[in-house]
Short mmCIF file of C-alpha atoms in Angstrom, two decimals:
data_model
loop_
_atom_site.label_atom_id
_atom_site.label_comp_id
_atom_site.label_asym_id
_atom_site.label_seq_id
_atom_site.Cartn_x
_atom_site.Cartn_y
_atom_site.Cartn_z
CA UNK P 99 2.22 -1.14 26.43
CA UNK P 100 1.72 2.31 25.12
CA UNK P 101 2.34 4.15 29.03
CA UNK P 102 5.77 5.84 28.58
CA UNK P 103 7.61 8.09 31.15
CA UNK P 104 10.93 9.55 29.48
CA UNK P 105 12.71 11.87 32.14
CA UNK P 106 15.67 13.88 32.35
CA UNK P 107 15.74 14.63 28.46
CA UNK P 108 16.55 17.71 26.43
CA UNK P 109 13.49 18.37 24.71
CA UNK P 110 13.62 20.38 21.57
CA UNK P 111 10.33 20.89 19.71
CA UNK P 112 8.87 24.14 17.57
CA UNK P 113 4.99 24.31 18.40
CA UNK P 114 1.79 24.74 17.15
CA UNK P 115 -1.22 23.01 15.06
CA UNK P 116 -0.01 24.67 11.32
CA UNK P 117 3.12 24.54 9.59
CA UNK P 118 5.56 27.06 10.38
CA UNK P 119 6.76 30.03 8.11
CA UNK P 120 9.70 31.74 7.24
CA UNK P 121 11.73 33.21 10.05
CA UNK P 122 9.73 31.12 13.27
CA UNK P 123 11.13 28.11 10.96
CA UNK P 124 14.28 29.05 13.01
CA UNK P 125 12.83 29.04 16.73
CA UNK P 126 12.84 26.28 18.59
CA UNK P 127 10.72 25.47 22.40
CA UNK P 128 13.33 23.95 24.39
CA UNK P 129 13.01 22.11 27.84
CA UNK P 130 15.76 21.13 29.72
CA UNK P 131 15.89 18.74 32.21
CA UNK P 132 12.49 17.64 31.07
CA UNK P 133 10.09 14.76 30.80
CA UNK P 134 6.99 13.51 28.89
CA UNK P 135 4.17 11.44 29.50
CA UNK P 136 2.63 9.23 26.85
CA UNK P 137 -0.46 7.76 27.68
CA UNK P 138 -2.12 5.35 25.08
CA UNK P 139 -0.08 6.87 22.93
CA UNK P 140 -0.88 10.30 23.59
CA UNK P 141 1.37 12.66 24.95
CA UNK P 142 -0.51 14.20 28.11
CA UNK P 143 2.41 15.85 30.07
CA UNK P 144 5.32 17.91 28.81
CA UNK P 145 7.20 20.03 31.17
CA UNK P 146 9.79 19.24 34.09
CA UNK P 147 11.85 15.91 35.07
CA UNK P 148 9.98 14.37 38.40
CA UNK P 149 6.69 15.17 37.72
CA UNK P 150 5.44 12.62 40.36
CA UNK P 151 1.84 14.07 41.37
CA UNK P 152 1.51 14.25 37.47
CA UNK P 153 2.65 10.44 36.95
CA UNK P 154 0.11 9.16 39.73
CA UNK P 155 -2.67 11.78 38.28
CA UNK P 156 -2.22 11.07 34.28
CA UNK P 157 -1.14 7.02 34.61
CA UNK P 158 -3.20 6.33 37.93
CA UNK P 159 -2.31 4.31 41.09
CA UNK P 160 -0.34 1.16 40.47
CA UNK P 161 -0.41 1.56 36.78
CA UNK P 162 2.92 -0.04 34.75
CA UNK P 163 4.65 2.23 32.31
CA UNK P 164 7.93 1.70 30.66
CA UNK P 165 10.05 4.44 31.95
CA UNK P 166 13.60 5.89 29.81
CA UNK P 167 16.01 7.98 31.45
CA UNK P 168 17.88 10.42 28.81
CA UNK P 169 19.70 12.17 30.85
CA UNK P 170 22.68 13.64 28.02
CA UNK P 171 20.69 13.13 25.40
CA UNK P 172 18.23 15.13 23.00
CA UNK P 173 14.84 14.14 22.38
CA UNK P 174 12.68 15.33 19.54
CA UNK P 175 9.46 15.33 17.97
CA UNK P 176 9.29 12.16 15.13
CA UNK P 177 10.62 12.68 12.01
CA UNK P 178 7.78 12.99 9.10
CA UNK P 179 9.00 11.95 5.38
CA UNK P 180 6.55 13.64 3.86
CA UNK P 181 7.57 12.83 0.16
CA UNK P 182 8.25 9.10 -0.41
CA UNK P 183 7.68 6.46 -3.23
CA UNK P 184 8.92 3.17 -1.06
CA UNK P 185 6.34 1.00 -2.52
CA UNK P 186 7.40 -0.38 -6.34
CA UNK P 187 8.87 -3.75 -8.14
CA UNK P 188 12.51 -3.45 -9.09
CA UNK P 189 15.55 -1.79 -8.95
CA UNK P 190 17.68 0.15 -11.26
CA UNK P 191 21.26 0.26 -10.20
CA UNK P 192 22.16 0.14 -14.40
CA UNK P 193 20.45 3.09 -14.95
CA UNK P 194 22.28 4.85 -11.98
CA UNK P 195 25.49 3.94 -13.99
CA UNK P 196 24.73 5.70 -16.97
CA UNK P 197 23.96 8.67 -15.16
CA UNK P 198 27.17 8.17 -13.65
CA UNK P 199 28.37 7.71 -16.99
CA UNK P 200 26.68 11.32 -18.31
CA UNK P 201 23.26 10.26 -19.18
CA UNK P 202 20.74 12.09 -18.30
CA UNK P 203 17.37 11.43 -16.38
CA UNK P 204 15.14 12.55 -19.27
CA UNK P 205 17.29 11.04 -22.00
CA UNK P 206 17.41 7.57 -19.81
CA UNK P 207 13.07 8.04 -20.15
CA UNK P 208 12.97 9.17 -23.60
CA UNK P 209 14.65 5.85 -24.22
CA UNK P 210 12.23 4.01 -22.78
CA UNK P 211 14.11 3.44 -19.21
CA UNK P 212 13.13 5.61 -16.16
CA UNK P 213 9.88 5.31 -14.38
CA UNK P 214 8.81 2.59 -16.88
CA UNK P 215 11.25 0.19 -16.24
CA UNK P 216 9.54 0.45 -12.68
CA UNK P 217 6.28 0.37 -14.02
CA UNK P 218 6.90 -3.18 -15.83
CA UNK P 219 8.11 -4.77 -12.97
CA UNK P 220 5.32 -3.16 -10.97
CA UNK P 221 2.82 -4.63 -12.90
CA UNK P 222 4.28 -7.98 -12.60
CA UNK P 223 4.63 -7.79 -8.63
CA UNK P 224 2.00 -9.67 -6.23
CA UNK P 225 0.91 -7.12 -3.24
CA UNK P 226 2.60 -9.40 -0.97
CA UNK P 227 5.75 -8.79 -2.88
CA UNK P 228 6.01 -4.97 -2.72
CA UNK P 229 4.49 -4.92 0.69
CA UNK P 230 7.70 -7.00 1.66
CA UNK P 231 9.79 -4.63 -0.72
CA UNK P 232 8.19 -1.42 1.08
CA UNK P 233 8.48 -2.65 4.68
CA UNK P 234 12.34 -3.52 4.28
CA UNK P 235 12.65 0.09 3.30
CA UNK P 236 10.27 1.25 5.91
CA UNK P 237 12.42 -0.42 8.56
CA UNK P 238 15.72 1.28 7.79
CA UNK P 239 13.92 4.42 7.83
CA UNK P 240 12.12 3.89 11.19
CA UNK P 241 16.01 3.42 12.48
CA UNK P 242 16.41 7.08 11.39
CA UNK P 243 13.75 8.28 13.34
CA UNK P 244 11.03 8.32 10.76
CA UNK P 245 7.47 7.51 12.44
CA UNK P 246 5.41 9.04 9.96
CA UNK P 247 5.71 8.74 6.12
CA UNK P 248 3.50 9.20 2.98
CA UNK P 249 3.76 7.16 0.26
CA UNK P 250 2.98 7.39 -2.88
CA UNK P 251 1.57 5.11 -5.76
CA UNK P 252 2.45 5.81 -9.87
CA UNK P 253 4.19 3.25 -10.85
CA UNK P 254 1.08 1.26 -12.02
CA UNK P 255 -0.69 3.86 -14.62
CA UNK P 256 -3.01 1.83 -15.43
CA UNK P 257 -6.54 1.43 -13.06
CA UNK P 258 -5.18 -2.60 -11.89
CA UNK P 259 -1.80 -1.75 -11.32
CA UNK P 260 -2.62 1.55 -9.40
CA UNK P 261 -5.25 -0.65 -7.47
CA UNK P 262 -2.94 -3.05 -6.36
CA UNK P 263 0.14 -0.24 -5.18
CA UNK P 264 -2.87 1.56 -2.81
CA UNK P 265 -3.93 -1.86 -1.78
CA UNK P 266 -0.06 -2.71 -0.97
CA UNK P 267 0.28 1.42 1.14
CA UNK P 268 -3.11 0.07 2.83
CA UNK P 269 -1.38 -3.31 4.07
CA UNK P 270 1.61 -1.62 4.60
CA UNK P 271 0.03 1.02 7.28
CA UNK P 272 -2.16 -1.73 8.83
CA UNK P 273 0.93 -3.46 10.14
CA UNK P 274 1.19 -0.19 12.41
CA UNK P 275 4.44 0.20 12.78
CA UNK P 276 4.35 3.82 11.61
CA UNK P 277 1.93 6.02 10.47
CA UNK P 278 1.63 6.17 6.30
CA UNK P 279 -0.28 8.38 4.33
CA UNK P 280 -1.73 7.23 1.39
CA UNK P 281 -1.21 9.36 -1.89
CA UNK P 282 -2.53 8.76 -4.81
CA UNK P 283 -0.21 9.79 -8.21
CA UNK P 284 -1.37 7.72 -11.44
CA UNK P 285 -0.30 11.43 -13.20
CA UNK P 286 3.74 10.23 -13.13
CA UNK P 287 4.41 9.30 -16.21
CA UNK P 288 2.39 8.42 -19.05
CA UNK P 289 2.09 5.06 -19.83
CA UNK P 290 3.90 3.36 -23.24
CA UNK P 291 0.62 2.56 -24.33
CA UNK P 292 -0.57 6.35 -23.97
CA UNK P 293 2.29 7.89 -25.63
CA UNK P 294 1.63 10.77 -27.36
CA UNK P 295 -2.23 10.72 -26.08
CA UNK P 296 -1.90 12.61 -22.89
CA UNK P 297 -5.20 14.06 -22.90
CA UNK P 298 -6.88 10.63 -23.13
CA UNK P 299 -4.41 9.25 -19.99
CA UNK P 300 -6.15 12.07 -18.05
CA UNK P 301 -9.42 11.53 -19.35
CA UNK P 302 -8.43 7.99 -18.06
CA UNK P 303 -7.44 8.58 -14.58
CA UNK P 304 -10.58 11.27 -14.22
CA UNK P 305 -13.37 9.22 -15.11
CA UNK P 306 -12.21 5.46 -14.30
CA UNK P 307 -9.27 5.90 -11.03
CA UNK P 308 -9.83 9.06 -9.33
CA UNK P 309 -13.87 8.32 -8.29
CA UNK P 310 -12.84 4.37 -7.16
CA UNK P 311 -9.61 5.18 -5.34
CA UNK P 312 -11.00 8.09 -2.84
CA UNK P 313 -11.18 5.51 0.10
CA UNK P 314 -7.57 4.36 -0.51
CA UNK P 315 -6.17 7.89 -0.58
CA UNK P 316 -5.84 10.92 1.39
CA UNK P 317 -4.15 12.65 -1.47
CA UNK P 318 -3.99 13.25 -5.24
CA UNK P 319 -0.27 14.10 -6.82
CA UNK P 320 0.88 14.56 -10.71
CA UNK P 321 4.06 15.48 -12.06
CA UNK P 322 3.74 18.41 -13.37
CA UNK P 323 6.68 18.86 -15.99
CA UNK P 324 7.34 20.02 -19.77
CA UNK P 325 6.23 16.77 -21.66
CA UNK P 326 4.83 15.33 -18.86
CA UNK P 327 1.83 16.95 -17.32
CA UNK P 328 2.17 20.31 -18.46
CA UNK P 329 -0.18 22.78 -16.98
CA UNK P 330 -3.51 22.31 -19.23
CA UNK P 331 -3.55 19.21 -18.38
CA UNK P 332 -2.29 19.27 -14.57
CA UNK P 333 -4.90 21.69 -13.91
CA UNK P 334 -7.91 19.55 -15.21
CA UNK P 335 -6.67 16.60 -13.48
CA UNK P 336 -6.28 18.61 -9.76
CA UNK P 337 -9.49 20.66 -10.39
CA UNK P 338 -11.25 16.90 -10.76
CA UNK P 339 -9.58 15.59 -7.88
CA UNK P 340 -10.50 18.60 -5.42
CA UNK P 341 -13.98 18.14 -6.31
CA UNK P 342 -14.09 14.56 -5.60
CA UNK P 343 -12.64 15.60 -2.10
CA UNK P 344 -8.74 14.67 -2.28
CA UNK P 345 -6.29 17.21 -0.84
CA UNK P 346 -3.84 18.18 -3.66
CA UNK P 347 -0.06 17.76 -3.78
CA UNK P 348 2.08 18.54 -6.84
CA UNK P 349 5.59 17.56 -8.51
CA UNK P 350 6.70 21.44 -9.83
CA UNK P 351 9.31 22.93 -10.99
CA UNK P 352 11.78 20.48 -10.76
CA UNK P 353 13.51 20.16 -14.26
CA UNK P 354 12.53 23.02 -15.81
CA UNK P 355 10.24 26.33 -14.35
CA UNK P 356 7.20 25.69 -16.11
CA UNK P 357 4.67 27.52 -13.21
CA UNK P 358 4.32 24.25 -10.92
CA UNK P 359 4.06 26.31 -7.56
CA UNK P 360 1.55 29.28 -8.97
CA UNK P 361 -0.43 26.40 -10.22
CA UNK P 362 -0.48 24.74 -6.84
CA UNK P 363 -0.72 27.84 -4.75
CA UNK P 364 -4.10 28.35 -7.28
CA UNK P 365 -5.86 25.52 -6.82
CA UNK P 366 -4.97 25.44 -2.64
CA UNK P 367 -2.77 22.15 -2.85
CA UNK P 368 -1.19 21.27 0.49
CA UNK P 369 2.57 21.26 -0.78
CA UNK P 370 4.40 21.65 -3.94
CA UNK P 371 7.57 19.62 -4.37
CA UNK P 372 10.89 19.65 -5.13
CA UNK P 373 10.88 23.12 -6.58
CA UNK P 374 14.44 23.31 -7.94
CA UNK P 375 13.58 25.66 -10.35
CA UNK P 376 10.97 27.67 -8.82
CA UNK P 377 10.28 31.24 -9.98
CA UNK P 378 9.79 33.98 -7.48
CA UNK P 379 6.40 33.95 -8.11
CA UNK P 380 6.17 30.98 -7.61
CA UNK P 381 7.65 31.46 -4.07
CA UNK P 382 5.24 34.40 -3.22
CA UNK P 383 2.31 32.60 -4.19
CA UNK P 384 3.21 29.42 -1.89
CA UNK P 385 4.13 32.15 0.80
CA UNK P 386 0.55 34.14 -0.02
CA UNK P 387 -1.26 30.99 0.01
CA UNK P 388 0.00 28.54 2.80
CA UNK P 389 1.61 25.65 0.14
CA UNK P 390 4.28 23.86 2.20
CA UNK P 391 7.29 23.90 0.00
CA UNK P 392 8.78 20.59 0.28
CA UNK P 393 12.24 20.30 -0.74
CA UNK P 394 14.06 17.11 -1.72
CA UNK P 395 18.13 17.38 -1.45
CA UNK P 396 18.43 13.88 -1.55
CA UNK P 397 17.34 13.96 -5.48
CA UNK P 398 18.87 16.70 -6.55
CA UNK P 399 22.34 15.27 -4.80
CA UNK P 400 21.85 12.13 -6.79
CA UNK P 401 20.93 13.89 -10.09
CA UNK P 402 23.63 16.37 -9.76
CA UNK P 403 21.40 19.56 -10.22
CA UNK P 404 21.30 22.50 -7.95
CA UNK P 405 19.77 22.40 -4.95
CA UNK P 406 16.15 24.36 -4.59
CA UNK P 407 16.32 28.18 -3.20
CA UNK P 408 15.83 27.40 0.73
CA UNK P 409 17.35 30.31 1.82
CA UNK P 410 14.59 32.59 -0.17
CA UNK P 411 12.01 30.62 0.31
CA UNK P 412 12.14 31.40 4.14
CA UNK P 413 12.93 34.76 3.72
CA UNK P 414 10.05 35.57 1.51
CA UNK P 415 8.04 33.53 4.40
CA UNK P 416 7.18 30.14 3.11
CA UNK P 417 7.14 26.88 5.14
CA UNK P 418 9.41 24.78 4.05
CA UNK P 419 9.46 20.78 4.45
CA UNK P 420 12.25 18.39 4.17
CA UNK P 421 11.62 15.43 2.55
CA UNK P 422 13.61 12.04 1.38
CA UNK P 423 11.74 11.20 -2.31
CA UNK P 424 12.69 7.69 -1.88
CA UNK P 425 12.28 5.93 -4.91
CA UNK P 426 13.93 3.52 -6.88
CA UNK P 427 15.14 5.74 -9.68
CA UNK P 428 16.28 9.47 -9.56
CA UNK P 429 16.70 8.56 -5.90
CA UNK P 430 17.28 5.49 -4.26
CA UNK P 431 17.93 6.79 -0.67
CA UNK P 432 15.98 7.03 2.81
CA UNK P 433 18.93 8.75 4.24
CA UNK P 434 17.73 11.39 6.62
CA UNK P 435 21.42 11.81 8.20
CA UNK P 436 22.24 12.66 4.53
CA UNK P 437 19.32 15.12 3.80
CA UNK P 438 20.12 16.93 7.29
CA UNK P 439 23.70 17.29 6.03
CA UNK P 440 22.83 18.27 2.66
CA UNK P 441 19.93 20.84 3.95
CA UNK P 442 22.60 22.53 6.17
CA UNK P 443 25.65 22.19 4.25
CA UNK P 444 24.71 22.92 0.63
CA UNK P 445 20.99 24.61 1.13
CA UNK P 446 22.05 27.30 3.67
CA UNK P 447 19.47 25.72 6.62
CA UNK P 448 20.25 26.40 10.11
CA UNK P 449 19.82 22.88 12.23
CA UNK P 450 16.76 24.92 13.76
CA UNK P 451 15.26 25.02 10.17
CA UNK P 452 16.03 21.88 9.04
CA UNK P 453 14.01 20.34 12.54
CA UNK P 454 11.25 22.19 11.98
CA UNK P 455 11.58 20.93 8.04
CA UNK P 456 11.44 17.82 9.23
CA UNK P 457 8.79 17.59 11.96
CA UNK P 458 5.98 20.12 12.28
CA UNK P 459 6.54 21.22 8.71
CA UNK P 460 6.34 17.56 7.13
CA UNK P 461 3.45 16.93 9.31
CA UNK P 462 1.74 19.97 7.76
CA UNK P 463 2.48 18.90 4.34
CA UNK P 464 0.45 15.44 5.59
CA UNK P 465 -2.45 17.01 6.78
CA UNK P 466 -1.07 15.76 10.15
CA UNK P 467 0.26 18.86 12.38
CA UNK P 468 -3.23 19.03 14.32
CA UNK P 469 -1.51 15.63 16.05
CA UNK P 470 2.10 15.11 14.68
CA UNK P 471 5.08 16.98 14.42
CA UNK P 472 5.56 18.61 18.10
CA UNK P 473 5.88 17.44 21.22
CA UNK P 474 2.86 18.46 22.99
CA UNK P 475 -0.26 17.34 24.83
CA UNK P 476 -2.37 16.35 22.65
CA UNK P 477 -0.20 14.79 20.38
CA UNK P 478 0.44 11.69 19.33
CA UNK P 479 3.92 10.16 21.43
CA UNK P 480 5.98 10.17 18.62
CA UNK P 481 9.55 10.97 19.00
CA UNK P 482 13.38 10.69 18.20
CA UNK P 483 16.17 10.52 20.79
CA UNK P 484 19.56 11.02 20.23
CA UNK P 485 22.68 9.49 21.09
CA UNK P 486 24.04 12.90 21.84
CA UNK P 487 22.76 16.12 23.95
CA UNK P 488 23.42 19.00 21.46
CA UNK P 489 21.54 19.46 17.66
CA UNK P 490 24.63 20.36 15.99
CA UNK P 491 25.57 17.06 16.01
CA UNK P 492 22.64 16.18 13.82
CA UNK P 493 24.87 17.87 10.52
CA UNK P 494 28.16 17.90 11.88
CA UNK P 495 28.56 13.78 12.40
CA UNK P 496 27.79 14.14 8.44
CA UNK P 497 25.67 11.81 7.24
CA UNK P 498 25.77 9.18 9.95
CA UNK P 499 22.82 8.17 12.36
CA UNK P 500 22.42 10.32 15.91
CA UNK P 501 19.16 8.26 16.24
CA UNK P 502 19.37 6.16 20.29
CA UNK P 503 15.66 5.51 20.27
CA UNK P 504 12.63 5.51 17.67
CA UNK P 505 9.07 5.87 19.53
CA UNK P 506 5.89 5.67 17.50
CA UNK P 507 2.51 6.29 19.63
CA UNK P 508 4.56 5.53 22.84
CA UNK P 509 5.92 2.20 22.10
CA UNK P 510 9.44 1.86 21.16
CA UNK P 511 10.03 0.51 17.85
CA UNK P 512 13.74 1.07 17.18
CA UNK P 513 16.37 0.98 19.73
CA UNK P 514 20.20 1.47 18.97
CA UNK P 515 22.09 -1.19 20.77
#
């Protein structure tokens, strides 16, 4: 049953159809006393607690619905991780030592570790086995409010491998739990058999991946990074996927400021991310050109590197997203306690910000805010409420859950005990 009455809540949701820039990042609707109506799971009231002429009009005459009172308690819009990797084979706790021991991430790759550890046991895994992988992650998340999360391939680079990760994000968003979004990223490494022939990996994933794997993604990534993708070859691989329809995401700027976010802002991507080294042009040009800055504390936390400019980036008017970058790797974390803490504490986010971030903002950085990311008619009934009645709690009990209740499409599908 998707028919869901919540009264007596604290609503708290910013609004609109479009991510949200710079200072507005910061202004929140708020509702007190309120309640929502999710029919089907669509949201098709939002306004005051009681709302009986509306319950009899919107659910009809002798209709069930499952009804929660929150009276104390916040509720907000879903939580959209709009940056993950959650589907791979393998873990690397050893390499997560020797960073601990003063490696670092590029000299742990260089060496043959990194993403192509992953990669090897990637290849190796059945569909069934990183669905099962993925889902266990998925589950923890979905107790931290998360009902909407894009996922990435990559760790496959080669057209089989790559095949089987979208096949394993398709299985994984037919069980319906939450909604995923399918990205495609065979640009995130290049492959040991493709070393020092970058220009024929791309030639690679333009002619043979990119035209077969349209139907299986929404979106096209590549890690745009010195020695990596660098720009030449980043921009022939985007420009190819835009024509072939994909909406464009990109990797830029994180380990060193090589022009990531002008790129991106150029070619009309949807969101650049992680950004810890951003330029200020790279900033304006985001700002200029509507790219959804998504930022990734989490990673830069577990790498030890400074945090990405948040505070400028929403005072020169960008929209910034918050976003987890779970992956098995330079992050191995779904914590969204942890990235609200870090956002606020280390980043200079107000909680208002980091909401927005999180909700509206991430949605936008899906392709999702025409229907996620607000509570609203219209929308789809997903939301988040909290054990408590006030935001501040959301940083201030640092790094533990606030999350009572998850609710995808209307249906409960986490509930704190």
């Amino acid at each position: 049953m998707s028919n869901l009455y919540i009264k007596h809540a604290t609503i708290v949701t910013p609004l609109g159809n479009q991510a949200v820039k710079g200072a507005e990042m910061g202004r929140l609707n708020i509702i007190e006393d309120g309640a929502i109506l999710i029919k089907d799971g669509i949201i098709r009231y939002v306004g005051n607690s009681n709302p009986l002429r509306q319950i009899y009009t919107i659910f009809g005459h002798g209709a069930t619905f499952k009804e929660i009172d929150a009276k104390g308690r916040v509720v907000l819009p879903g939580f959209v991780d709009s940056h993950t990797h959650m589907v791979f084979g393998g873990f690397r706790p050893d390499e997560f030592r020797m960073r601990l021991e003063g490696a670092s991430y590029m000299s742990i790759m260089e060496k043959g570790g990194g993403i192509q550890n992953t990669v090897n046991a990637t290849r190796k895994a059945s569909v069934a086995e990183l669905v099962e992988n993925a889902e266990w992650l998925m589950d923890r998340m979905i107790s931290m409010g998360v009902t909407t999360a894009e996922v990435k391939s990559g760790y496959g680079l080669d057209y089989n491998s790559e095949a089987k990760m979208l096949a394993a994000i398709s299985r994984l968003a037919s069980r319906k739990k939450i909604e995923v979004v399918p990205t495609f990223l065979g640009a995130h490494a290049i492959p040991e058999e493709y070393k020092g022939r970058t220009s024929e990996y791309v030639d690679l994933i333009i002619s043979e991946m990119l035209p077969k794997f349209k139907k299986a993604a929404k979106f096209c990534d590549v890690f745009t990074e010195k020695n990596v993708f660098e720009l030449e070859d980043s921009r022939r691989l985007m420009e190819a996927a835009k024509s072939l329809g994909y909406k464009l995401k990109f990797h830029a700027d994180e380990i060193v400021q090589l022009g990531g976010a002008e790129l991106a802002a150029e070619l009309g991507a949807v969101s650049a991310d992680h950004l810890l080294h951003v330029s200020d042009k790279g900033i304006k040009d985001m700002a200029e050109k509507n790219v959804v800055a998504t930022l990734l504390p989490l990673t830069a936390f577990a790498l030890k590197e400074d945090y990405a400019p948040a505070r400028k980036m929403i005072e020169a008017g960008c929209a910034v997203a918050l976003a987890t970058d779970l992956n098995p790797g330079s992050c191995f974390s779904g914590s969204i306690p942890l990235m609200i803490a870090l956002a606020c504490i280390y980043m200079g986010m107000t909680i208002e910000e980091v909401i927005t971030a999180l909700t509206i903002n991430g949605a936008a950085a899906c392709g999702l805010a025409d229907r996620k990311g607000t509570i609203q008619p219209g929308k789809d009934g997903d939301l988040v409420i909290l054990e408590f009645d006030n935001i501040n709690m959301l940083p201030y009990y640092v790094g533990m859950n606030c999350v009572k209740t998850t609710i995808a499409k209307g249906k409960v599908i986490f509930e704190n005990a």
